[in-house]
XYZ file of C-alpha atoms in Angstrom:
536
model
C -2.417 -16.847 29.490
C -1.956 -20.681 29.064
C -5.553 -21.195 27.613
C -5.137 -17.902 25.253
C -1.743 -19.538 23.871
C -3.544 -23.025 23.758
C -6.195 -21.260 21.557
C -3.786 -19.987 19.529
C -2.286 -22.905 18.555
C -5.393 -24.653 17.460
C -6.396 -22.006 15.616
C -3.277 -22.180 13.576
C -3.613 -25.900 13.515
C -6.936 -25.314 11.820
C -5.415 -22.664 9.595
C -2.868 -24.940 7.942
C -5.116 -28.234 8.145
C -8.266 -26.581 6.113
C -6.555 -26.037 2.867
C -5.580 -29.613 2.683
C -9.010 -30.787 3.646
C -10.495 -28.621 0.746
C -8.089 -29.916 -1.808
C -8.848 -33.299 -0.644
C -12.454 -32.867 -1.353
C -11.904 -31.332 -4.854
C -12.983 -33.237 -7.423
C -14.236 -31.358 -10.611
C -14.659 -27.761 -10.965
C -18.454 -26.754 -11.681
C -19.002 -24.226 -14.285
C -22.005 -22.976 -12.573
C -21.463 -19.174 -11.480
C -22.691 -17.406 -8.321
C -23.155 -13.723 -8.333
C -23.367 -11.634 -5.097
C -24.940 -7.939 -5.118
C -23.188 -5.114 -6.738
C -21.292 -2.603 -4.290
C -22.490 0.857 -4.829
C -21.210 2.487 -1.633
C -19.462 4.852 -4.003
C -21.495 4.806 -6.946
C -23.304 8.248 -5.870
C -26.152 9.129 -7.836
C -25.597 5.752 -10.179
C -26.275 3.651 -7.001
C -29.766 2.394 -8.662
C -27.775 0.469 -11.172
C -26.990 -2.006 -7.895
C -29.336 -4.928 -9.265
C -29.265 -4.051 -12.952
C -25.736 -4.250 -13.281
C -25.384 -7.641 -11.431
C -28.045 -9.188 -14.125
C -26.385 -7.540 -16.903
C -23.105 -9.018 -15.799
C -24.738 -12.434 -14.847
C -26.755 -12.573 -18.128
C -23.394 -11.746 -20.182
C -20.984 -14.511 -18.605
C -23.575 -17.007 -18.382
C -23.196 -17.751 -22.013
C -19.539 -17.904 -21.777
C -19.351 -19.965 -18.772
C -22.248 -22.137 -19.965
C -22.991 -23.432 -16.581
C -26.104 -22.514 -14.192
C -26.482 -18.617 -12.609
C -27.161 -18.261 -8.975
C -27.859 -14.876 -7.146
C -27.271 -15.042 -3.571
C -27.165 -11.991 -1.161
C -24.185 -13.129 0.653
C -21.051 -15.570 0.515
C -21.433 -18.624 2.239
C -17.963 -20.615 2.082
C -19.396 -24.031 2.461
C -22.255 -23.783 0.026
C -20.642 -21.834 -2.554
C -17.160 -23.370 -2.462
C -17.996 -25.332 -5.724
C -18.791 -22.755 -7.862
C -17.175 -19.774 -9.519
C -17.816 -16.730 -7.539
C -18.303 -13.229 -8.853
C -18.462 -9.996 -6.641
C -18.744 -6.404 -8.492
C -18.512 -3.121 -7.406
C -19.583 0.155 -9.211
C -17.567 3.381 -8.431
C -18.691 6.804 -9.875
C -15.478 8.654 -10.597
C -14.650 12.109 -12.580
C -13.698 10.096 -15.672
C -16.790 7.941 -15.603
C -18.391 4.896 -13.832
C -15.798 2.030 -12.993
C -16.784 -1.321 -12.759
C -14.649 -3.790 -11.068
C -15.152 -7.488 -10.399
C -13.532 -9.940 -7.618
C -13.774 -13.675 -9.260
C -13.097 -16.739 -7.449
C -12.340 -20.289 -9.068
C -14.173 -23.406 -7.367
C -12.277 -24.359 -4.360
C -10.064 -21.156 -4.472
C -10.050 -18.500 -1.792
C -7.449 -16.366 -3.865
C -9.280 -13.689 -6.017
C -8.635 -12.662 -9.663
C -9.183 -9.144 -10.369
C -11.039 -7.414 -13.449
C -11.697 -3.851 -14.028
C -13.368 -1.561 -17.217
C -14.264 1.793 -16.957
C -17.596 3.181 -18.830
C -16.027 6.929 -19.910
C -15.967 6.983 -23.739
C -17.412 3.598 -23.754
C -20.891 3.042 -22.926
C -21.852 0.996 -19.805
C -22.675 -2.014 -22.403
C -19.719 -1.553 -24.086
C -17.438 -1.602 -20.947
C -19.534 -4.770 -19.634
C -18.703 -6.619 -22.712
C -14.848 -5.904 -22.830
C -14.974 -6.764 -18.884
C -16.540 -10.159 -19.486
C -14.447 -10.707 -22.513
C -11.332 -10.618 -20.080
C -13.165 -12.806 -17.474
C -14.052 -15.545 -20.075
C -10.132 -15.551 -21.191
C -8.576 -15.757 -17.512
C -11.605 -17.692 -15.638
C -13.061 -20.062 -18.488
C -9.880 -20.284 -20.827
C -12.123 -18.611 -23.804
C -10.202 -17.875 -26.878
C -9.780 -14.236 -27.648
C -12.048 -13.997 -30.534
C -14.129 -10.953 -29.920
C -13.964 -8.274 -32.383
C -16.069 -6.303 -30.453
C -13.297 -6.154 -27.898
C -10.493 -5.530 -30.189
C -12.795 -2.588 -31.937
C -13.265 -1.118 -28.341
C -9.694 -1.309 -27.216
C -8.910 0.698 -30.488
C -11.223 3.401 -29.153
C -9.518 3.984 -26.051
C -5.776 3.489 -27.431
C -3.510 5.388 -25.412
C -5.579 5.527 -22.304
C -5.661 2.395 -20.439
C -5.354 -1.225 -21.642
C -8.632 -2.453 -20.432
C -7.943 -5.934 -22.059
C -5.539 -6.346 -18.835
C -7.460 -7.550 -15.863
C -5.661 -5.139 -13.313
C -2.998 -3.135 -14.956
C -1.638 -1.721 -11.700
C -1.191 -5.310 -10.199
C -0.190 -7.639 -13.174
C 3.469 -8.515 -11.750
C 2.109 -10.041 -8.464
C 3.229 -13.422 -9.624
C 7.163 -12.542 -9.418
C 9.366 -15.020 -6.853
C 12.740 -13.588 -5.938
C 14.990 -12.752 -3.105
C 14.100 -8.602 -3.191
C 17.805 -8.091 -4.181
C 17.104 -6.222 -7.632
C 14.948 -3.990 -9.207
C 12.804 -5.427 -11.980
C 11.424 -3.719 -15.130
C 8.929 -5.942 -17.608
C 8.992 -5.946 -21.288
C 6.521 -3.349 -21.647
C 8.260 -0.911 -19.900
C 10.311 -0.273 -22.950
C 7.237 1.266 -24.747
C 7.501 3.685 -21.670
C 9.680 6.847 -21.757
C 11.586 6.381 -18.938
C 14.410 3.579 -17.699
C 15.358 2.473 -14.236
C 18.633 1.365 -13.764
C 19.895 -0.415 -10.211
C 23.259 1.341 -9.293
C 23.833 -0.219 -5.523
C 22.367 -3.021 -3.648
C 22.732 -3.819 0.038
C 21.353 -6.531 2.051
C 21.996 -6.553 6.020
C 22.761 -8.990 8.602
C 19.536 -10.012 10.521
C 19.331 -6.822 13.062
C 17.963 -7.792 16.563
C 15.090 -5.609 16.069
C 11.331 -5.930 15.305
C 10.444 -3.283 13.874
C 7.311 -1.134 14.441
C 8.498 1.819 12.051
C 11.350 2.591 10.117
C 12.287 5.577 7.910
C 15.909 6.823 6.652
C 17.419 10.384 5.837
C 20.388 12.643 6.439
C 19.137 13.395 10.230
C 22.333 14.931 11.491
C 23.344 16.850 8.456
C 26.502 15.020 7.485
C 25.623 14.291 4.381
C 25.212 10.340 4.955
C 22.204 8.796 5.286
C 20.639 7.331 8.814
C 18.370 4.456 8.850
C 15.638 4.472 12.064
C 14.007 1.717 13.361
C 11.697 2.084 16.191
C 10.132 -0.724 18.479
C 7.891 -0.123 21.484
C 10.823 0.286 24.020
C 13.767 1.672 21.870
C 14.589 4.150 19.129
C 17.853 2.466 17.105
C 19.852 4.662 14.706
C 22.135 3.189 12.373
C 24.355 4.743 9.476
C 24.790 3.816 5.954
C 28.363 4.520 4.526
C 29.581 2.953 1.687
C 27.224 -0.081 1.818
C 28.141 -0.395 5.393
C 25.559 -0.245 8.049
C 26.875 0.914 11.713
C 25.121 0.854 14.746
C 24.961 4.638 16.198
C 22.619 4.975 18.954
C 20.158 3.311 20.899
C 17.478 5.626 22.394
C 15.209 4.442 25.444
C 11.631 5.413 24.684
C 8.991 6.369 27.315
C 7.164 3.521 29.014
C 3.967 1.831 27.900
C 3.514 3.074 24.528
C 2.756 1.305 21.039
C 4.519 2.959 18.186
C 2.994 2.912 14.758
C 4.779 5.397 13.061
C 8.107 6.997 12.712
C 9.186 9.906 10.392
C 11.600 12.671 9.882
C 11.792 16.321 8.783
C 13.434 19.475 9.502
C 10.585 21.899 10.357
C 12.407 23.986 12.775
C 15.152 24.814 10.266
C 18.273 24.155 12.073
C 20.090 21.772 9.906
C 18.774 18.807 12.134
C 15.900 16.596 11.270
C 13.459 16.353 13.886
C 12.564 12.468 14.691
C 8.654 12.227 14.872
C 7.351 9.415 17.041
C 3.517 8.879 17.011
C 2.103 6.215 19.489
C -0.289 5.511 21.691
C -0.599 4.872 25.404
C -3.796 3.554 26.878
C -5.879 3.785 23.844
C -4.787 7.398 23.501
C -2.550 9.355 21.188
C 0.849 9.824 22.528
C 3.531 11.507 20.201
C 6.958 12.598 20.583
C 9.606 14.917 18.679
C 13.532 14.660 19.249
C 16.418 15.456 17.526
C 20.090 13.622 17.505
C 23.365 14.004 16.415
C 26.661 12.622 17.199
C 27.998 15.820 18.664
C 24.798 16.843 20.742
C 23.152 13.502 21.588
C 19.667 13.331 22.334
C 17.485 16.369 22.847
C 13.627 15.829 23.779
C 11.730 18.547 21.951
C 8.131 17.706 22.838
C 7.072 14.870 25.163
C 3.404 13.592 25.491
C 1.706 15.170 22.727
C -2.006 14.344 23.000
C -2.006 14.105 19.234
C -0.885 11.788 16.147
C 1.729 13.449 14.527
C 3.172 13.264 11.201
C 5.261 15.673 8.711
C 3.449 15.749 5.139
C 4.921 17.347 1.794
C 2.446 19.924 0.464
C 3.382 20.456 -3.545
C 4.222 23.949 -3.763
C 4.313 24.764 -0.105
C 6.746 22.089 1.479
C 6.860 20.244 4.502
C 4.252 21.120 7.470
C 3.417 19.136 10.179
C -0.079 17.564 10.403
C -2.313 15.989 13.319
C -5.173 14.082 14.341
C -7.139 13.624 17.595
C -7.706 10.170 19.271
C -10.642 8.454 18.817
C -12.525 5.297 20.538
C -9.798 2.518 21.499
C -6.954 3.783 19.744
C -8.736 5.193 16.757
C -8.822 8.767 15.449
C -11.575 11.243 15.207
C -12.432 12.737 11.830
C -10.375 15.971 10.671
C -6.616 16.241 10.071
C -5.111 19.824 11.509
C -2.398 21.657 10.200
C -0.061 22.028 13.713
C 1.211 24.993 15.264
C 4.469 24.854 17.650
C 3.875 26.951 20.405
C 6.765 28.898 22.602
C 5.866 26.995 25.864
C 6.873 23.798 24.306
C 3.260 22.564 23.122
C 1.821 21.558 19.913
C -1.635 22.732 18.896
C -4.107 22.179 15.963
C -5.094 25.107 13.833
C -7.170 24.944 10.678
C -8.102 21.188 9.031
C -7.064 20.287 5.718
C -9.630 20.202 2.879
C -10.016 16.294 2.317
C -12.729 13.374 2.585
C -13.575 12.927 6.414
C -12.980 9.191 5.891
C -9.261 10.034 5.478
C -6.801 9.390 8.581
C -3.653 11.058 9.060
C -1.318 7.943 7.988
C -3.578 7.096 5.104
C -2.699 9.467 2.273
C -0.022 11.769 0.488
C -0.552 14.952 -1.582
C 0.652 14.734 -4.790
C 0.727 16.775 -7.955
C -0.257 14.008 -10.543
C -0.922 15.719 -13.595
C 1.141 18.758 -13.463
C -1.468 21.379 -12.589
C -0.016 22.522 -9.607
C -2.957 21.550 -7.662
C -2.158 18.780 -5.590
C -4.248 15.479 -5.857
C -4.855 13.400 -2.492
C -3.718 9.656 -3.012
C -4.948 7.607 -0.110
C -5.521 3.938 0.936
C -9.190 3.272 2.478
C -9.918 0.958 4.937
C -9.720 -2.026 2.389
C -6.401 -1.252 1.509
C -7.685 -0.033 -1.993
C -5.819 2.478 -3.815
C -7.836 6.087 -4.181
C -7.222 9.409 -5.773
C -9.388 12.503 -5.122
C -8.597 15.542 -7.096
C -8.176 19.091 -5.272
C -12.314 19.697 -5.257
C -12.321 16.372 -3.652
C -13.893 14.264 -6.639
C -13.229 10.608 -6.635
C -11.070 10.091 -9.814
C -9.630 6.323 -9.271
C -10.118 3.259 -6.898
C -7.885 0.282 -7.295
C -9.530 -2.855 -8.399
C -7.973 -4.707 -5.075
C -6.135 -3.855 -1.981
C -2.809 -3.531 -1.068
C -1.569 -5.200 1.838
C -0.855 -3.751 4.878
C 1.017 -4.174 8.182
C 0.619 -6.998 10.795
C -3.199 -6.242 12.721
C -3.394 -6.810 16.489
C -6.665 -6.145 18.245
C -8.573 -4.778 15.100
C -6.052 -1.757 15.346
C -3.578 -1.111 12.601
C -2.016 2.087 10.894
C -0.986 1.229 6.990
C 2.338 1.156 5.878
C 3.664 4.751 4.549
C 2.546 6.003 0.925
C 5.368 8.216 -0.866
C 5.057 10.834 -3.828
C 8.105 11.487 -5.558
C 8.997 12.524 -9.496
C 11.082 9.794 -11.032
C 11.439 11.409 -14.566
C 11.558 14.859 -13.257
C 8.739 15.703 -15.557
C 6.752 17.924 -13.147
C 4.375 15.061 -12.528
C 4.536 13.021 -8.951
C 4.481 9.565 -9.037
C 3.714 7.119 -6.004
C 5.470 4.276 -4.193
C 3.442 1.755 -2.439
C 3.685 -1.490 -0.493
C 1.873 -4.742 -1.784
C 1.981 -7.285 0.877
C -0.045 -10.413 0.621
C -2.709 -11.405 3.294
C -1.567 -14.854 4.370
C -3.924 -14.935 7.819
C -7.639 -16.941 7.674
C -10.514 -14.724 7.379
C -11.786 -16.225 10.757
C -9.037 -14.168 12.962
C -10.671 -10.766 11.681
C -8.879 -8.892 14.393
C -5.441 -10.405 13.489
C -3.710 -10.079 9.995
C -0.476 -11.543 9.021
C 1.276 -10.753 5.509
C 3.893 -12.591 3.075
C 5.074 -11.882 -0.292
C 5.702 -8.042 -0.320
C 6.513 -5.732 -2.982
C 7.512 -2.075 -3.294
C 5.868 -0.723 -6.410
C 6.338 2.433 -8.492
C 3.224 3.531 -10.278
C 2.836 6.425 -12.715
C -0.338 8.239 -13.379
C -1.652 7.736 -16.733
C -4.765 10.164 -17.434
C -7.338 8.068 -15.114
C -5.321 5.042 -13.668
C -1.847 4.082 -12.425
C 0.650 1.980 -14.501
C 3.397 0.117 -12.836
C 6.767 1.605 -13.780
C 9.053 -0.704 -11.925
C 9.338 -2.860 -8.718
C 11.201 -4.759 -6.386
C 11.242 -8.645 -6.261
C 9.096 -10.414 -3.642
C 9.957 -10.131 -0.046
C 8.900 -13.528 1.531
C 8.206 -12.425 4.735
C 6.324 -9.261 3.986
C 7.672 -5.679 3.818
C 7.349 -3.975 7.549
C 8.263 -0.726 6.302
C 10.139 1.447 3.530
C 11.389 5.134 2.623
C 12.790 6.554 -0.787
C 15.129 9.217 -1.022
C 15.749 11.374 -3.733
C 19.023 13.337 -4.481
C 20.138 15.996 -7.153
C 21.223 14.593 -10.780
C 24.747 14.636 -11.107
C 25.869 17.127 -13.291
C 27.150 16.190 -16.832
C 25.225 12.918 -16.750
C 21.837 11.783 -18.771
C 20.294 11.014 -15.018
C 17.163 12.774 -14.404
C 16.590 11.713 -10.748
C 18.841 9.784 -8.118
C 17.071 7.723 -5.704
C 17.438 5.375 -2.799
C 15.029 2.792 -1.763
C 15.162 1.610 1.835
C 13.254 -1.693 2.706
C 12.862 -3.375 6.015
C 11.794 -6.991 5.825
C 10.840 -8.924 9.034
C 12.933 -12.015 9.670
C 11.465 -15.515 8.422
C 11.705 -16.938 11.952
C 10.092 -20.029 13.674
C 6.085 -19.663 13.525
C 5.718 -19.970 17.324
C 8.266 -17.565 18.035
C 7.131 -14.859 15.108
C 3.483 -14.853 15.780
C 2.904 -15.979 19.336
C 5.832 -14.921 21.016
C 6.414 -11.823 19.143
C 10.055 -12.486 18.666
C 12.152 -12.276 15.701
C 14.517 -9.568 13.922
C 14.489 -7.530 10.625
C 16.706 -7.333 7.685
C 17.547 -3.999 5.688
C 17.692 -3.710 1.849
C 19.169 -1.055 0.061
C 18.994 -0.008 -3.513
C 20.522 2.687 -5.355
C 18.486 3.843 -8.488
C 19.016 6.036 -11.430
C 16.157 7.561 -13.523
C 16.718 8.143 -17.244
C 14.332 9.209 -19.766
C 14.219 8.067 -23.472
C 14.885 11.680 -24.716
C 18.070 11.847 -22.779
C 19.572 8.454 -24.069
C 19.064 9.714 -27.551
C 20.961 12.702 -26.928
C 23.985 10.383 -25.861
């Protein structure tokens, strides 16, 4: 153990020392640009454009950058650090070819993201708009392209292609995470978000492995549930005061990765679904709790990963997935059945891509056609949308950070689907944490500067409607609950957002020794559409 601790401390020392060394060596920026092969793994029958797209991008950007162009097969940090570096990606979607670029300035390992869609635009025109964006952001070129203006007008009302990453343009905000923010462009949208209540708890002596919220005992007050690998803590939120109600000991030797609640047996109490592993095999547990009856274990040692999911038009059902190698999963997500002999078994599989795992997705009717789309986070933490026929509609240009990763196995933070403006089209809530661990620690991930963001589907992309301020220590988990609109008001939907942030603590305590607590934030939110405001 001593040698392992010593090794980790040396790595941490190098992690903080290397950026300082790199800055010390930095003198001037070289305008030469290195281009790496285009990723065409999701380009389907357009994969043959792999080399052509890189060459077209390089030839156009070279005239903007004014430096040498180099083509390399893979990134070599030591050799390429002094140059601009460009990694491109081509994805075939139902709306056309999606071109995205991840670019790095010299001596900078923080990427900039750019995206264009060759839908109504041809491939060449889409590339020209992409290069114009990159010229402005990377090389401070003036926005004097008449072509870009004309092309932007052609797709007016669809996606703002002059923005390098439409659903990630608010990442630079700073703050304490105590208010809901909306930017100026929100005024052009048809909905207003009002913050009605704010709550910040004291530090709770719990390092969370999963958090959720809901009225689990039917008393019309929200409970907050936080799980560690050993205990389940139940708190009640009443009049913006948090009260500890119960601590439940969990079965031994489990590694919890997901906590959910749902009343699937329709008895007025929400079941608590704990999904975990034991000895790299799935173990799930189902229990109920109330003040009157205490704890009742309904199902123990279920050899499946379990999660309640909501299907538009059908409601909540229980989904499950079998275990794979080293705590992973097997392809196939099943609709689960409750049997009379206290067993839960798998029935038929859901129709979805095999690459999707149980905790990666939500069903959501994004376009109001009564057919659910699948919104998922892939292994690169990129947000994707598939239609009901499993045609890929959208891939985000960059990833959304997840949870801390240990020993190479992780399960993502939840996605939530809801309908902010009550227009019959569901919207998405997602966590965006910034990766802070060095790439050399490929089996360990730490995050910082987390946000919860509310996204609206707009034809073929996501636009951000609102977001929280940054949580400096990242977002460990979150939940969003919706409530009926108060009668006689202009409110389309009333909601409550619960966010759990890891305690900012001593690095040795937090990372190496696994200590620290958590802090709970709660926001009350009202969503009002413009037509309701105008009617006032």
